[in-house]
Amino acid sequence: MGRGSVKRLWCLGLCLCFLTGCGGDRGESATIFAMDTVMELTAYGDQAQEAVNAAVAEVNRLDAALASRRETSDIAKANHAGGAPVEVRADTAELLEQALALCADTGGALDVTIYPIMRAWGFDTKEYRVPTQGELDSLLERVDYGTITIKGNTLTVPAGMELDLGAVGKGYAADRVVRLWREMGVTSGLLNLGGNIHCLGAKPDGSDWTVGIRDPREETATLCTVTGQDMAVVTSGAYQRYFEKDGVTYHHNMDPATGRPAHSGAASVSVIGPSGLVCDGLSTALFVMGAEKAADYWRSHRDFDMVYYTQDGALWYTSGLEGRLEPRDGLEGRVLT
Amino acid sequence: MSKRRFLTPLEAALLVCLALVVWLLLPRQAGAQVVVTRGGEELGRYALDVPTQVSIQGANGFSLTLVVEDGQAHVEDSTCPDLICQHHAPVDKTGESIICLPGQVSITVEGGGDLDQDAVSG
């Protein structure tokens, strides 16, 4: 066999390897239970295992710092300090600054002091009940994000008020993991933190990620898919936590103005953007606002995208998703401009 | 003058051998199965084409029964307070999962039919 033949064989062999995927990117995953939900963390590349291990440690560390129900957490300490200032970790302070800014920017549709109301309805213990209007009116006096102060790493929660970061904690955790992975040189990864999706970079083959958005009425069906890279996709829906009493369904997306489940006409709201925390907080706030105010909010910001599905079965999405959003068969979406 | 063929019989035979080796070394997808974990720790794997019933001891004293039949897996009953796992539709596509939060149990399909998405938000 001549030298030319050997060369040809090498070329053909290499082609075979490429075609069959020899040396493809390695992916590693971990499934953990943290922040009251199940999380799946997947990283790709040579450092995948180290990246996943580091991500698990980071999420568990944040959970310990942020969980309002853990007595040793920063948040529980501040909640129980009787109004005295409490020193918190730098990342707790960072999260609170971002969360309080979002509360203000949404005009209080997101309020991180809603916890007394959530507890009155039994969403903390799952011992559900319908509070009286008098009880809610009294508790609403203890709901006001504007009374919380964070200066440097010093957090003050006035006596009687309570912080809970359930509406933004998972989004912030995703931001932290993505930041950590970037520092480690990881270029491709996928986080599913209890339905909060965060895609780092592109898929290992360089293509866009495809994220489905759940149909609120059917748990194994999707309303649409959204493609992209380096994006968070977070959804708030009336179906996620709810209970029924006397034929009435009560969901967990509380309107801070009334202390009752928001009756905004939304069945689910998904927010797509670069920041997990912003997407997390906005999905709650835009759900509470209702379609008209949510559209106004988007028009005045335009630094995120939104998929709005109404209880009437109408699907709206913002213009940044044109060409990236594919409604499921039989469902027509309308573009918001 | 005779034309040089692209491959001699010997080269062709070697190429076939090379292709065979590559094919044998390829990562192979097993038949569809569900992977059961508790608190992130794997408890077992069950083929979807083998009807079976498995009692799973979850965390916090909760237990549930996994049933595999007709190529799908579902939770037949659970002692947890939510019963979300019990009410979840049967799963059979890669990436689909049934989660019992109180028992910290996840039941995830691997090697089944492909979903057309990488993750689902909701």
CSV table of C-alpha atoms in Angstrom, one decimal:
chain,number,residue,atom,x,y,z
A,1,MET,CA,0.0,0.0,0.0
A,2,GLY,CA,1.6,3.3,-1.1
A,3,ARG,CA,1.9,6.5,0.9
A,4,GLY,CA,-1.0,8.0,-1.0
A,5,SER,CA,-3.3,5.2,0.1
A,6,VAL,CA,-2.3,5.6,3.7
A,7,LYS,CA,-3.1,9.3,3.5
A,8,ARG,CA,-6.5,8.6,2.0
A,9,LEU,CA,-7.3,6.1,4.7
A,10,TRP,CA,-6.4,8.6,7.4
A,11,CYS,CA,-8.6,11.2,5.8
A,12,LEU,CA,-11.5,8.8,5.5
A,13,GLY,CA,-11.0,7.6,9.1
A,14,LEU,CA,-11.0,11.2,10.4
A,15,CYS,CA,-14.1,11.9,8.4
A,16,LEU,CA,-15.8,8.9,10.0
A,17,CYS,CA,-14.8,10.2,13.4
A,18,PHE,CA,-16.3,13.6,12.7
A,19,LEU,CA,-19.5,12.1,11.3
A,20,THR,CA,-19.9,9.8,14.3
A,21,GLY,CA,-19.1,12.4,16.9
A,22,CYS,CA,-15.8,11.1,18.3
A,23,GLY,CA,-14.4,13.4,21.0
A,24,GLY,CA,-17.8,15.2,21.5
A,25,ASP,CA,-18.3,17.5,24.4
A,26,ARG,CA,-18.8,15.8,27.7
A,27,GLY,CA,-21.8,16.8,29.8
A,28,GLU,CA,-22.2,16.2,33.5
A,29,SER,CA,-25.3,16.7,35.6
A,30,ALA,CA,-26.4,16.8,39.2
A,31,THR,CA,-30.0,16.7,40.6
A,32,ILE,CA,-30.4,18.4,44.0
A,33,PHE,CA,-33.2,19.5,46.2
A,34,ALA,CA,-32.6,23.1,47.4
A,35,MET,CA,-34.7,26.3,47.8
A,36,ASP,CA,-37.8,24.1,48.3
A,37,THR,CA,-37.5,22.7,44.8
A,38,VAL,CA,-35.7,20.2,42.6
A,39,MET,CA,-32.8,21.5,40.5
A,40,GLU,CA,-30.9,20.0,37.6
A,41,LEU,CA,-27.5,21.5,36.9
A,42,THR,CA,-25.7,20.5,33.7
A,43,ALA,CA,-22.3,21.7,32.4
A,44,TYR,CA,-20.4,20.7,29.3
A,45,GLY,CA,-16.7,20.6,28.5
A,46,ASP,CA,-13.5,19.3,30.0
A,47,GLN,CA,-14.3,20.8,33.4
A,48,ALA,CA,-17.9,19.7,33.5
A,49,GLN,CA,-17.6,17.6,36.7
A,50,GLU,CA,-15.7,20.3,38.6
A,51,ALA,CA,-18.2,22.9,37.4
A,52,VAL,CA,-21.2,20.9,38.5
A,53,ASN,CA,-19.7,20.2,41.9
A,54,ALA,CA,-18.9,23.9,42.4
A,55,ALA,CA,-22.5,24.8,41.3
A,56,VAL,CA,-24.0,22.4,43.8
A,57,ALA,CA,-21.9,24.0,46.6
A,58,GLU,CA,-22.8,27.5,45.5
A,59,VAL,CA,-26.6,26.8,45.4
A,60,ASN,CA,-26.5,25.1,48.8
A,61,ARG,CA,-24.5,28.0,50.3
A,62,LEU,CA,-27.0,30.5,48.9
A,63,ASP,CA,-29.9,28.4,50.2
A,64,ALA,CA,-28.4,28.5,53.7
A,65,ALA,CA,-28.0,32.3,53.5
A,66,LEU,CA,-31.3,33.2,52.0
A,67,ALA,CA,-34.0,30.8,53.3
A,68,SER,CA,-36.3,32.7,55.5
A,69,ARG,CA,-37.4,29.5,57.3
A,70,ARG,CA,-33.8,28.6,58.3
A,71,GLU,CA,-33.1,30.3,61.6
A,72,THR,CA,-29.4,30.7,60.9
A,73,SER,CA,-30.0,32.4,57.5
A,74,ASP,CA,-29.2,36.1,56.9
A,75,ILE,CA,-32.9,36.7,56.1
A,76,ALA,CA,-34.3,34.9,59.2
A,77,LYS,CA,-31.8,36.8,61.5
A,78,ALA,CA,-32.9,40.2,60.0
A,79,ASN,CA,-36.6,39.2,60.2
A,80,HIS,CA,-36.3,38.3,63.9
A,81,ALA,CA,-34.0,41.2,65.0
A,82,GLY,CA,-36.9,43.3,66.2
A,83,GLY,CA,-35.9,46.1,63.8
A,84,ALA,CA,-32.2,46.1,64.7
A,85,PRO,CA,-29.6,46.3,61.9
A,86,VAL,CA,-28.0,42.9,61.0
A,87,GLU,CA,-24.7,42.3,59.1
A,88,VAL,CA,-25.3,40.0,56.1
A,89,ARG,CA,-23.1,38.3,53.5
A,90,ALA,CA,-22.0,40.4,50.6
A,91,ASP,CA,-24.0,38.3,48.1
A,92,THR,CA,-27.2,38.6,50.3
A,93,ALA,CA,-26.7,42.4,50.2
A,94,GLU,CA,-26.1,42.3,46.4
A,95,LEU,CA,-29.3,40.3,45.9
A,96,LEU,CA,-31.3,42.6,48.1
A,97,GLU,CA,-30.1,45.7,46.3
A,98,GLN,CA,-31.2,44.3,43.0
A,99,ALA,CA,-34.5,42.9,44.4
A,100,LEU,CA,-35.5,46.2,46.1
A,101,ALA,CA,-34.7,48.1,42.9
A,102,LEU,CA,-37.0,45.8,41.0
A,103,CYS,CA,-39.7,46.2,43.6
A,104,ALA,CA,-39.5,50.0,43.1
A,105,ASP,CA,-39.3,49.8,39.3
A,106,THR,CA,-42.5,47.6,39.1
A,107,GLY,CA,-44.3,50.0,41.4
A,108,GLY,CA,-44.7,47.4,44.1
A,109,ALA,CA,-46.2,44.7,41.9
A,110,LEU,CA,-43.2,42.7,43.1
A,111,ASP,CA,-42.9,43.1,46.9
A,112,VAL,CA,-40.3,41.0,48.9
A,113,THR,CA,-42.2,41.8,52.1
A,114,ILE,CA,-45.3,39.9,51.1
A,115,TYR,CA,-44.5,37.0,53.4
A,116,PRO,CA,-47.1,37.7,56.2
A,117,ILE,CA,-49.8,37.5,53.5
A,118,MET,CA,-48.4,34.3,52.1
A,119,ARG,CA,-48.4,32.8,55.6
A,120,ALA,CA,-52.0,33.9,56.3
A,121,TRP,CA,-53.1,31.9,53.2
A,122,GLY,CA,-51.0,28.9,54.4
A,123,PHE,CA,-48.6,28.9,51.5
A,124,ASP,CA,-45.6,28.4,53.8
A,125,THR,CA,-46.9,25.3,55.5
A,126,LYS,CA,-49.4,24.1,52.9
A,127,GLU,CA,-52.1,24.2,55.6
A,128,TYR,CA,-54.3,26.4,53.4
A,129,ARG,CA,-57.0,28.7,54.5
A,130,VAL,CA,-58.9,31.8,53.3
A,131,PRO,CA,-58.1,34.7,55.6
A,132,THR,CA,-60.8,37.3,56.4
A,133,GLN,CA,-60.6,40.7,54.7
A,134,GLY,CA,-60.1,42.3,58.2
A,135,GLU,CA,-57.1,40.0,58.7
A,136,LEU,CA,-55.7,40.8,55.3
A,137,ASP,CA,-56.2,44.6,55.8
A,138,SER,CA,-54.3,44.4,59.1
A,139,LEU,CA,-51.5,42.3,57.6
A,140,LEU,CA,-51.2,44.6,54.6
A,141,GLU,CA,-49.9,47.3,57.0
A,142,ARG,CA,-46.8,45.1,57.3
A,143,VAL,CA,-46.2,44.8,53.6
A,144,ASP,CA,-44.0,47.6,52.2
A,145,TYR,CA,-40.6,46.9,50.5
A,146,GLY,CA,-39.8,50.6,50.9
A,147,THR,CA,-39.3,50.2,54.7
A,148,ILE,CA,-36.4,47.7,54.1
A,149,THR,CA,-32.9,49.3,54.1
A,150,ILE,CA,-29.6,47.8,52.9
A,151,LYS,CA,-26.5,49.9,53.4
A,152,GLY,CA,-23.3,48.2,52.5
A,153,ASN,CA,-23.8,44.8,54.1
A,154,THR,CA,-26.1,46.1,56.9
A,155,LEU,CA,-29.7,45.0,56.5
A,156,THR,CA,-32.6,46.5,58.6
A,157,VAL,CA,-36.0,44.9,58.6
A,158,PRO,CA,-38.4,47.0,60.7
A,159,ALA,CA,-40.1,45.2,63.6
A,160,GLY,CA,-43.2,43.4,62.4
A,161,MET,CA,-42.0,43.3,58.8
A,162,GLU,CA,-40.7,40.1,57.1
A,163,LEU,CA,-38.5,39.5,54.1
A,164,ASP,CA,-38.9,36.5,51.9
A,165,LEU,CA,-36.9,36.1,48.7
A,166,GLY,CA,-38.9,33.3,47.2
A,167,ALA,CA,-39.7,35.4,44.1
A,168,VAL,CA,-36.1,36.2,43.3
A,169,GLY,CA,-33.9,33.7,45.1
A,170,LYS,CA,-33.7,31.0,42.4
A,171,GLY,CA,-33.1,33.6,39.7
A,172,TYR,CA,-30.2,35.1,41.7
A,173,ALA,CA,-28.8,31.6,42.4
A,174,ALA,CA,-28.8,31.0,38.6
A,175,ASP,CA,-27.0,34.3,38.0
A,176,ARG,CA,-24.3,33.3,40.6
A,177,VAL,CA,-23.8,29.8,39.1
A,178,VAL,CA,-23.5,31.3,35.6
A,179,ARG,CA,-21.0,33.8,36.9
A,180,LEU,CA,-19.0,31.1,38.6
A,181,TRP,CA,-19.0,28.9,35.5
A,182,ARG,CA,-17.8,31.8,33.3
A,183,GLU,CA,-14.9,32.4,35.8
A,184,MET,CA,-14.1,28.7,35.5
A,185,GLY,CA,-14.0,28.9,31.7
A,186,VAL,CA,-17.2,26.9,31.2
A,187,THR,CA,-18.8,28.0,27.9
A,188,SER,CA,-21.9,25.8,27.8
A,189,GLY,CA,-24.3,24.8,30.5
A,190,LEU,CA,-28.0,24.5,31.4
A,191,LEU,CA,-29.7,25.1,34.7
A,192,ASN,CA,-33.2,24.1,35.6
A,193,LEU,CA,-33.9,25.5,39.0
A,194,GLY,CA,-37.4,24.3,39.7
A,195,GLY,CA,-38.6,25.4,36.3
A,196,ASN,CA,-36.4,28.5,36.1
A,197,ILE,CA,-34.3,27.8,33.1
A,198,HIS,CA,-30.9,29.5,32.5
A,199,CYS,CA,-28.8,28.7,29.5
A,200,LEU,CA,-25.1,29.5,29.5
A,201,GLY,CA,-23.6,30.2,26.1
A,202,ALA,CA,-24.8,27.9,23.2
A,203,LYS,CA,-25.3,24.2,23.2
A,204,PRO,CA,-22.1,22.2,23.0
A,205,ASP,CA,-22.5,21.9,19.2
A,206,GLY,CA,-22.8,25.7,18.9
A,207,SER,CA,-26.5,25.7,18.2
A,208,ASP,CA,-29.2,27.6,20.1
A,209,TRP,CA,-30.9,26.2,23.1
A,210,THR,CA,-34.6,25.4,22.8
A,211,VAL,CA,-36.7,26.1,25.9
A,212,GLY,CA,-40.3,25.0,26.0
A,213,ILE,CA,-42.9,27.1,28.0
A,214,ARG,CA,-45.3,24.9,29.9
A,215,ASP,CA,-49.0,24.9,29.1
A,216,PRO,CA,-50.7,26.1,32.3
A,217,ARG,CA,-53.6,23.7,31.5
A,218,GLU,CA,-51.7,20.5,30.7
A,219,GLU,CA,-48.5,19.6,32.6
A,220,THR,CA,-46.8,17.6,29.9
A,221,ALA,CA,-47.7,20.0,27.0
A,222,THR,CA,-46.0,23.2,26.0
A,223,LEU,CA,-47.5,26.5,24.7
A,224,CYS,CA,-44.5,27.3,22.6
A,225,THR,CA,-40.7,27.0,22.4
A,226,VAL,CA,-38.2,29.8,22.5
A,227,THR,CA,-34.6,29.5,21.1
A,228,GLY,CA,-31.6,31.5,22.1
A,229,GLN,CA,-28.2,31.6,23.9
A,230,ASP,CA,-27.1,33.1,27.2
A,231,MET,CA,-30.7,33.6,28.4
A,232,ALA,CA,-32.9,33.0,31.4
A,233,VAL,CA,-36.5,31.9,30.9
A,234,VAL,CA,-38.6,32.1,34.0
A,235,THR,CA,-42.4,31.5,34.2
A,236,SER,CA,-45.0,32.5,36.8
A,237,GLY,CA,-48.3,30.6,36.5
A,238,ALA,CA,-51.4,30.3,38.5
A,239,TYR,CA,-51.0,26.5,38.3
A,240,GLN,CA,-47.7,26.3,40.2
A,241,ARG,CA,-49.0,26.5,43.8
A,242,TYR,CA,-52.7,26.7,44.5
A,243,PHE,CA,-55.5,25.2,46.6
A,244,GLU,CA,-59.2,24.9,46.1
A,245,LYS,CA,-61.8,25.7,48.7
A,246,ASP,CA,-65.6,25.8,48.2
A,247,GLY,CA,-65.1,25.5,44.5
A,248,VAL,CA,-62.8,28.5,44.3
A,249,THR,CA,-59.2,28.2,43.3
A,250,TYR,CA,-56.6,30.4,45.1
A,251,HIS,CA,-53.1,30.6,43.6
A,252,HIS,CA,-49.9,31.9,45.2
A,253,ASN,CA,-49.2,35.0,43.0
A,254,MET,CA,-50.4,37.5,45.6
A,255,ASP,CA,-51.3,41.1,44.6
A,256,PRO,CA,-49.5,43.2,47.2
A,257,ALA,CA,-52.2,45.9,46.8
A,258,THR,CA,-55.0,43.6,48.0
A,259,GLY,CA,-53.4,40.7,49.8
A,260,ARG,CA,-55.4,38.3,47.6
A,261,PRO,CA,-54.4,36.1,44.6
A,262,ALA,CA,-53.9,38.4,41.6
A,263,HIS,CA,-57.0,38.3,39.3
A,264,SER,CA,-55.2,39.9,36.4
A,265,GLY,CA,-56.4,37.6,33.6
A,266,ALA,CA,-53.0,36.0,33.3
A,267,ALA,CA,-52.7,32.2,33.2
A,268,SER,CA,-48.9,32.4,32.9
A,269,VAL,CA,-46.2,34.9,32.2
A,270,SER,CA,-42.7,34.0,31.0
A,271,VAL,CA,-39.8,36.5,31.0
A,272,ILE,CA,-36.7,36.0,28.8
A,273,GLY,CA,-33.6,38.0,29.4
A,274,PRO,CA,-30.0,37.9,30.5
A,275,SER,CA,-30.5,38.2,34.2
A,276,GLY,CA,-32.1,35.3,36.1
A,277,LEU,CA,-33.0,37.6,39.0
A,278,VAL,CA,-34.8,40.2,36.8
A,279,CYS,CA,-36.6,37.4,34.9
A,280,ASP,CA,-37.6,35.8,38.1
A,281,GLY,CA,-38.9,38.9,39.8
A,282,LEU,CA,-40.5,40.3,36.6
A,283,SER,CA,-42.5,37.1,35.9
A,284,THR,CA,-44.2,37.6,39.2
A,285,ALA,CA,-44.7,41.3,38.9
A,286,LEU,CA,-46.0,41.2,35.3
A,287,PHE,CA,-48.4,38.4,36.2
A,288,VAL,CA,-49.8,40.6,39.0
A,289,MET,CA,-50.0,43.7,36.7
A,290,GLY,CA,-52.2,42.1,34.1
A,291,ALA,CA,-51.7,42.3,30.3
A,292,GLU,CA,-52.2,46.0,29.7
A,293,LYS,CA,-49.8,47.2,32.4
A,294,ALA,CA,-47.3,44.5,31.6
A,295,ALA,CA,-47.3,45.6,28.0
A,296,ASP,CA,-46.7,49.2,29.1
A,297,TYR,CA,-43.9,48.1,31.4
A,298,TRP,CA,-42.2,46.2,28.5
A,299,ARG,CA,-42.6,49.2,26.1
A,300,SER,CA,-40.9,51.5,28.7
A,301,HIS,CA,-38.0,49.1,29.2
A,302,ARG,CA,-37.4,46.8,26.2
A,303,ASP,CA,-34.5,45.1,27.8
A,304,PHE,CA,-36.2,41.8,28.2
A,305,ASP,CA,-38.8,39.7,26.3
A,306,MET,CA,-42.1,38.3,27.5
A,307,VAL,CA,-44.6,35.6,26.7
A,308,TYR,CA,-48.0,36.3,28.1
A,309,TYR,CA,-50.7,33.7,28.1
A,310,THR,CA,-54.2,34.8,29.2
A,311,GLN,CA,-56.8,32.8,30.9
A,312,ASP,CA,-58.9,33.2,27.7
A,313,GLY,CA,-56.2,31.2,25.8
A,314,ALA,CA,-54.6,34.2,24.0
A,315,LEU,CA,-50.8,34.1,23.5
A,316,TRP,CA,-48.9,37.3,23.3
A,317,TYR,CA,-45.1,37.8,22.9
A,318,THR,CA,-42.8,40.7,22.5
A,319,SER,CA,-41.1,41.6,19.2
A,320,GLY,CA,-37.7,40.5,20.4
A,321,LEU,CA,-38.9,36.9,20.1
A,322,GLU,CA,-39.9,37.1,16.5
A,323,GLY,CA,-38.2,34.3,14.7
A,324,ARG,CA,-37.3,32.7,18.0
A,325,LEU,CA,-40.7,31.7,19.2
A,326,GLU,CA,-42.6,28.8,17.8
A,327,PRO,CA,-46.2,28.3,19.1
A,328,ARG,CA,-47.4,24.8,19.3
A,329,ASP,CA,-49.6,23.5,16.5
A,330,GLY,CA,-53.0,25.1,16.5
A,331,LEU,CA,-52.0,28.0,18.7
A,332,GLU,CA,-51.5,31.4,17.2
A,333,GLY,CA,-49.3,34.0,18.9
A,334,ARG,CA,-49.7,37.7,18.5
A,335,VAL,CA,-46.6,40.0,18.5
A,336,LEU,CA,-46.5,42.9,20.9
A,337,THR,CA,-44.7,46.0,19.5
B,1,MET,CA,-2.9,2.8,-19.2
B,2,SER,CA,-5.3,1.5,-16.6
B,3,LYS,CA,-6.9,4.1,-14.3
B,4,ARG,CA,-6.0,3.9,-10.6
B,5,ARG,CA,-9.1,2.9,-8.6
B,6,PHE,CA,-10.0,5.1,-5.6
B,7,LEU,CA,-9.7,2.2,-3.2
B,8,THR,CA,-7.9,-1.2,-3.6
B,9,PRO,CA,-9.7,-4.2,-2.1
B,10,LEU,CA,-7.2,-4.2,0.8
B,11,GLU,CA,-7.9,-0.5,1.5
B,12,ALA,CA,-11.6,-1.1,1.4
B,13,ALA,CA,-11.3,-4.0,3.8
B,14,LEU,CA,-9.2,-1.8,6.2
B,15,LEU,CA,-11.8,0.9,5.9
B,16,VAL,CA,-14.6,-1.4,6.8
B,17,CYS,CA,-12.6,-2.6,9.8
B,18,LEU,CA,-12.0,1.0,10.9
B,19,ALA,CA,-15.7,1.8,10.6
B,20,LEU,CA,-16.5,-1.2,12.6
B,21,VAL,CA,-14.1,-0.2,15.4
B,22,VAL,CA,-15.5,3.3,15.5
B,23,TRP,CA,-19.1,2.0,15.6
B,24,LEU,CA,-18.3,-0.4,18.4
B,25,LEU,CA,-16.6,2.5,20.4
B,26,LEU,CA,-19.6,4.8,20.0
B,27,PRO,CA,-21.5,5.7,23.1
B,28,ARG,CA,-24.7,3.6,22.9
B,29,GLN,CA,-28.1,4.7,24.1
B,30,ALA,CA,-29.7,2.0,26.2
B,31,GLY,CA,-33.4,1.3,25.8
B,32,ALA,CA,-35.7,3.8,27.5
B,33,GLN,CA,-35.6,3.7,31.2
B,34,VAL,CA,-36.5,5.7,34.3
B,35,VAL,CA,-33.9,6.8,36.7
B,36,VAL,CA,-35.1,7.2,40.3
B,37,THR,CA,-33.2,9.4,42.7
B,38,ARG,CA,-33.7,10.5,46.3
B,39,GLY,CA,-32.1,13.7,47.4
B,40,GLY,CA,-30.0,13.5,44.2
B,41,GLU,CA,-28.7,10.0,45.0
B,42,GLU,CA,-29.6,7.3,42.5
B,43,LEU,CA,-31.8,4.6,43.9
B,44,GLY,CA,-32.4,2.5,40.7
B,45,ARG,CA,-33.1,2.3,37.0
B,46,TYR,CA,-36.1,0.5,35.5
B,47,ALA,CA,-36.5,-0.3,31.8
B,48,LEU,CA,-39.8,1.1,30.3
B,49,ASP,CA,-40.4,-2.0,28.3
B,50,VAL,CA,-40.5,-4.2,31.4
B,51,PRO,CA,-43.7,-3.8,33.4
B,52,THR,CA,-42.9,-3.4,37.0
B,53,GLN,CA,-44.0,-2.0,40.3
B,54,VAL,CA,-41.5,-0.5,42.7
B,55,SER,CA,-41.9,0.8,46.2
B,56,ILE,CA,-39.7,3.8,46.8
B,57,GLN,CA,-38.8,5.1,50.2
B,58,GLY,CA,-38.5,8.8,49.9
B,59,ALA,CA,-37.1,11.4,52.4
B,60,ASN,CA,-39.0,12.7,55.4
B,61,GLY,CA,-40.8,9.4,55.9
B,62,PHE,CA,-42.8,9.6,52.6
B,63,SER,CA,-43.1,6.7,50.3
B,64,LEU,CA,-44.5,6.2,46.8
B,65,THR,CA,-45.2,3.5,44.3
B,66,LEU,CA,-43.7,3.7,40.8
B,67,VAL,CA,-45.5,1.7,38.2
B,68,VAL,CA,-44.0,0.9,34.7
B,69,GLU,CA,-46.5,-0.3,32.2
B,70,ASP,CA,-47.2,0.1,28.5
B,71,GLY,CA,-43.8,1.8,28.0
B,72,GLN,CA,-44.6,4.6,30.4
B,73,ALA,CA,-44.0,5.3,34.1
B,74,HIS,CA,-46.3,6.9,36.6
B,75,VAL,CA,-46.7,7.2,40.4
B,76,GLU,CA,-49.6,4.9,41.4
B,77,ASP,CA,-49.8,6.3,45.0
B,78,SER,CA,-47.9,8.4,47.5
B,79,THR,CA,-48.0,9.1,51.2
B,80,CYS,CA,-46.8,12.7,50.6
B,81,PRO,CA,-49.3,15.6,51.3
B,82,ASP,CA,-49.0,17.2,47.9
B,83,LEU,CA,-49.9,14.2,45.7
B,84,ILE,CA,-48.5,16.2,42.7
B,85,CYS,CA,-46.4,13.2,41.8
B,86,GLN,CA,-49.5,10.9,41.9
B,87,HIS,CA,-51.5,13.2,39.7
B,88,HIS,CA,-48.7,13.7,37.2
B,89,ALA,CA,-49.3,12.3,33.7
B,90,PRO,CA,-47.3,9.2,32.7
B,91,VAL,CA,-43.8,10.0,31.3
B,92,ASP,CA,-42.0,8.3,28.5
B,93,LYS,CA,-39.9,10.9,26.7
B,94,THR,CA,-36.2,11.7,27.4
B,95,GLY,CA,-36.0,14.5,30.0
B,96,GLU,CA,-39.5,14.2,31.2
B,97,SER,CA,-39.7,13.7,35.0
B,98,ILE,CA,-42.0,13.3,37.9
B,99,ILE,CA,-40.9,15.0,41.1
B,100,CYS,CA,-42.0,14.4,44.6
B,101,LEU,CA,-40.8,17.4,46.5
B,102,PRO,CA,-41.7,16.3,50.0
B,103,GLY,CA,-40.1,12.9,49.5
B,104,GLN,CA,-37.2,14.5,47.4
B,105,VAL,CA,-37.7,11.8,44.8
B,106,SER,CA,-37.2,12.4,41.1
B,107,ILE,CA,-38.2,9.9,38.4
B,108,THR,CA,-36.6,10.9,35.1
B,109,VAL,CA,-36.8,9.3,31.6
B,110,GLU,CA,-33.5,8.6,29.8
B,111,GLY,CA,-33.1,7.1,26.4
B,112,GLY,CA,-36.7,7.5,25.4
B,113,GLY,CA,-38.2,9.4,22.5
B,114,ASP,CA,-36.6,12.8,22.1
B,115,LEU,CA,-38.4,15.9,23.2
B,116,ASP,CA,-38.0,18.8,20.8
B,117,GLN,CA,-36.7,21.1,23.5
B,118,ASP,CA,-33.7,21.1,26.0
B,119,ALA,CA,-35.7,22.2,29.0
B,120,VAL,CA,-39.2,23.4,30.0
B,121,SER,CA,-39.9,26.6,31.9
B,122,GLY,CA,-42.9,26.6,34.2
